[in-house]
Coordinates of N, CA and C in Angstrom, one line a residue:
M1 N 21.6 -16.2 -55.7 CA 21.2 -16.1 -54.4 C 21.8 -14.6 -54.0
T2 N 21.3 -14.1 -53.5 CA 21.5 -12.8 -52.7 C 22.4 -12.9 -51.2
L3 N 23.7 -12.4 -50.8 CA 24.1 -12.6 -49.8 C 23.8 -11.5 -48.7
A4 N 23.6 -11.8 -47.6 CA 23.4 -11.0 -46.3 C 24.6 -10.2 -46.6
R5 N 24.2 -9.0 -45.9 CA 25.1 -7.9 -46.1 C 25.3 -7.5 -44.5
I6 N 26.6 -7.1 -44.4 CA 27.2 -6.7 -43.1 C 27.8 -5.7 -43.0
L7 N 27.6 -4.5 -42.3 CA 28.3 -3.1 -42.5 C 29.2 -3.1 -41.2
V8 N 30.5 -3.3 -41.6 CA 31.9 -2.9 -40.3 C 31.8 -1.5 -40.6
V9 N 31.9 -1.1 -38.9 CA 31.9 0.5 -39.2 C 33.4 0.5 -38.0
D10 N 34.5 0.7 -38.4 CA 35.7 1.0 -37.8 C 36.6 1.8 -38.4
D11 N 37.3 2.8 -37.8 CA 38.4 3.8 -38.3 C 39.5 3.3 -38.4
E12 N 39.8 1.9 -37.9 CA 41.4 1.4 -38.1 C 41.1 0.4 -39.4
P13 N 41.9 0.8 -40.3 CA 41.8 -0.1 -41.8 C 42.3 -1.7 -41.1
Q14 N 43.0 -1.8 -40.3 CA 43.5 -3.4 -40.2 C 42.5 -4.0 -39.6
I15 N 41.6 -3.5 -38.7 CA 40.4 -4.1 -38.1 C 39.3 -4.6 -39.3
R16 N 39.3 -3.5 -40.2 CA 38.3 -3.6 -41.6 C 38.9 -4.9 -42.4
R17 N 40.3 -4.8 -42.4 CA 41.2 -5.7 -43.3 C 41.0 -7.3 -42.8
F18 N 40.9 -7.3 -41.5 CA 40.9 -9.0 -40.6 C 39.5 -9.0 -40.8
L19 N 38.3 -8.2 -40.6 CA 37.0 -9.0 -40.8 C 36.5 -9.1 -42.2
R20 N 37.0 -8.2 -42.9 CA 36.1 -8.5 -44.5 C 36.7 -10.0 -44.8
P21 N 37.7 -10.5 -44.8 CA 37.8 -12.1 -45.5 C 37.1 -13.0 -44.5
A22 N 37.4 -12.9 -43.2 CA 36.4 -13.6 -42.6 C 35.1 -13.7 -42.4
L23 N 34.3 -12.6 -43.0 CA 33.0 -12.6 -42.9 C 33.0 -13.0 -44.4
A24 N 33.6 -12.9 -45.3 CA 33.4 -13.1 -47.0 C 33.4 -14.4 -46.8
A25 N 34.4 -15.0 -46.5 CA 34.5 -16.8 -46.3 C 33.3 -17.3 -45.7
A26 N 32.6 -16.9 -44.9 CA 31.4 -17.0 -44.0 C 30.1 -17.0 -45.0
G27 N 30.3 -16.3 -46.3 CA 29.3 -16.2 -47.2 C 28.3 -14.8 -46.8
Y28 N 29.1 -13.7 -46.3 CA 28.6 -12.4 -46.0 C 29.1 -11.6 -47.0
E29 N 28.1 -10.5 -47.6 CA 28.5 -9.4 -48.6 C 29.2 -8.5 -47.2
V30 N 30.3 -7.6 -47.3 CA 30.8 -6.9 -46.6 C 31.1 -5.3 -46.9
I31 N 30.2 -4.8 -46.3 CA 30.3 -2.8 -46.7 C 31.2 -2.4 -45.6
E32 N 31.6 -1.2 -45.6 CA 32.5 -0.7 -44.8 C 32.4 0.7 -44.5
A33 N 32.6 1.2 -43.4 CA 32.7 2.5 -43.1 C 33.6 2.7 -42.2
E34 N 34.2 4.0 -42.5 CA 35.5 4.4 -41.3 C 34.9 5.3 -40.4
N35 N 33.7 5.9 -40.4 CA 33.1 6.8 -39.4 C 31.5 6.9 -39.3
G36 N 31.1 7.3 -38.3 CA 29.6 7.4 -37.6 C 28.8 8.1 -39.2
A37 N 29.4 9.2 -39.7 CA 28.5 9.4 -40.7 C 28.3 8.9 -41.9
D38 N 29.4 8.1 -42.3 CA 29.3 7.2 -43.5 C 28.4 5.9 -42.9
A39 N 28.4 5.5 -41.9 CA 27.7 4.4 -41.3 C 26.4 4.7 -41.4
L40 N 25.9 6.0 -40.8 CA 24.3 6.1 -41.3 C 23.8 6.0 -42.7
K41 N 24.8 6.8 -43.4 CA 24.4 7.0 -45.0 C 24.5 5.5 -45.2
A42 N 25.6 4.2 -45.0 CA 25.5 3.1 -45.6 C 24.3 2.2 -45.0
V43 N 23.6 2.5 -43.9 CA 22.9 1.5 -43.2 C 21.3 2.1 -44.3
A44 N 21.3 3.5 -44.7 CA 19.9 4.0 -45.3 C 20.0 3.6 -46.7
T45 N 21.4 3.6 -47.4 CA 21.5 3.1 -48.7 C 21.6 1.7 -49.2
A46 N 22.6 0.9 -48.5 CA 22.8 -0.5 -48.5 C 21.8 -1.3 -48.2
A47 N 21.1 -1.1 -47.0 CA 20.1 -1.8 -46.2 C 21.0 -3.2 -45.8
P48 N 21.9 -2.9 -44.8 CA 22.6 -4.6 -44.5 C 21.6 -5.0 -43.4
E49 N 22.2 -6.3 -43.1 CA 20.9 -6.9 -41.9 C 21.7 -7.0 -40.8
L50 N 22.9 -6.4 -40.5 CA 23.7 -6.5 -39.2 C 25.0 -5.4 -39.4
V51 N 25.0 -4.5 -38.5 CA 26.1 -3.7 -37.9 C 27.0 -4.3 -37.1
I52 N 28.4 -4.3 -37.4 CA 29.5 -4.4 -36.4 C 30.0 -3.1 -36.4
L53 N 29.9 -2.6 -35.0 CA 30.3 -1.0 -34.7 C 31.4 -0.9 -33.6
D54 N 32.5 -0.3 -34.0 CA 33.3 0.2 -33.0 C 32.7 1.6 -32.3
L55 N 33.0 1.7 -31.2 CA 32.3 3.0 -30.4 C 33.4 4.1 -30.4
G56 N 34.9 4.0 -30.6 CA 35.4 5.0 -30.8 C 35.7 5.3 -32.3
L57 N 34.8 6.4 -32.7 CA 34.9 6.9 -34.1 C 35.5 8.1 -34.3
P58 N 36.0 8.7 -35.2 CA 36.8 10.0 -35.5 C 35.8 11.1 -35.4
D59 N 34.3 11.0 -35.8 CA 33.8 12.2 -35.9 C 32.4 12.0 -35.0
M60 N 32.0 10.9 -34.5 CA 30.8 10.9 -33.0 C 31.2 9.5 -32.6
D61 N 30.7 9.4 -31.2 CA 31.1 8.5 -30.5 C 29.9 7.5 -31.0
G62 N 30.5 6.3 -31.0 CA 29.4 5.0 -31.5 C 28.2 5.1 -30.9
K63 N 28.0 5.5 -29.5 CA 26.7 5.3 -28.6 C 25.5 6.5 -29.8
E64 N 26.5 7.8 -30.1 CA 25.5 8.5 -31.0 C 25.0 8.0 -32.2
V65 N 25.7 7.0 -32.8 CA 25.3 6.1 -34.1 C 24.0 5.5 -33.6
I66 N 24.6 4.7 -32.5 CA 23.1 3.8 -32.0 C 22.1 4.7 -32.0
A67 N 22.0 5.9 -31.3 CA 21.1 6.5 -30.9 C 20.3 6.9 -32.4
S68 N 21.2 7.7 -33.0 CA 20.6 8.1 -34.4 C 19.8 6.8 -35.1
L69 N 20.6 5.6 -35.1 CA 20.2 4.4 -35.8 C 18.6 4.0 -35.3
R70 N 18.4 4.1 -34.1 CA 17.4 3.7 -33.4 C 16.3 4.6 -33.3
G71 N 16.6 5.5 -33.9 CA 15.3 6.7 -34.2 C 14.4 6.2 -35.7
W72 N 15.1 5.3 -36.6 CA 14.6 5.0 -37.6 C 14.6 3.4 -38.1
S73 N 15.7 2.8 -37.2 CA 15.9 1.5 -37.4 C 15.9 0.3 -36.2
E74 N 15.8 -0.6 -36.6 CA 15.7 -1.6 -35.6 C 16.9 -2.7 -35.9
I75 N 17.7 -2.1 -36.9 CA 18.9 -3.4 -37.4 C 19.8 -3.8 -36.3
P76 N 20.0 -4.9 -36.0 CA 20.6 -5.4 -35.2 C 22.2 -5.0 -35.0
I77 N 22.6 -4.8 -34.0 CA 24.3 -4.0 -33.8 C 25.1 -4.7 -32.7
I78 N 26.4 -5.3 -33.5 CA 27.2 -5.9 -32.5 C 28.3 -5.0 -32.1
I79 N 28.9 -4.5 -30.9 CA 29.5 -3.7 -30.6 C 31.0 -4.1 -30.7
L80 N 31.6 -3.8 -31.2 CA 33.3 -4.3 -31.5 C 34.1 -3.0 -30.8
S81 N 34.9 -3.5 -29.7 CA 35.4 -2.4 -29.1 C 36.9 -2.6 -28.5

């Protein structure tokens, strides 16, 4: 059985550490990115089913990540702010 993948994008390690076990316990495979560039790469290479995205990232605004993703993907995005 293949687990559904969720990409968690947040520059704060404590947020990622909090979300990973909660999502894994619910049966999801969790992928992490700490900035916008890594998030865009992860969506392209790992093909997650959902993105949980912080808007305040160190390299680009979360809105820029959304705009870039919408250019080539319809992946659902939940904003974590």
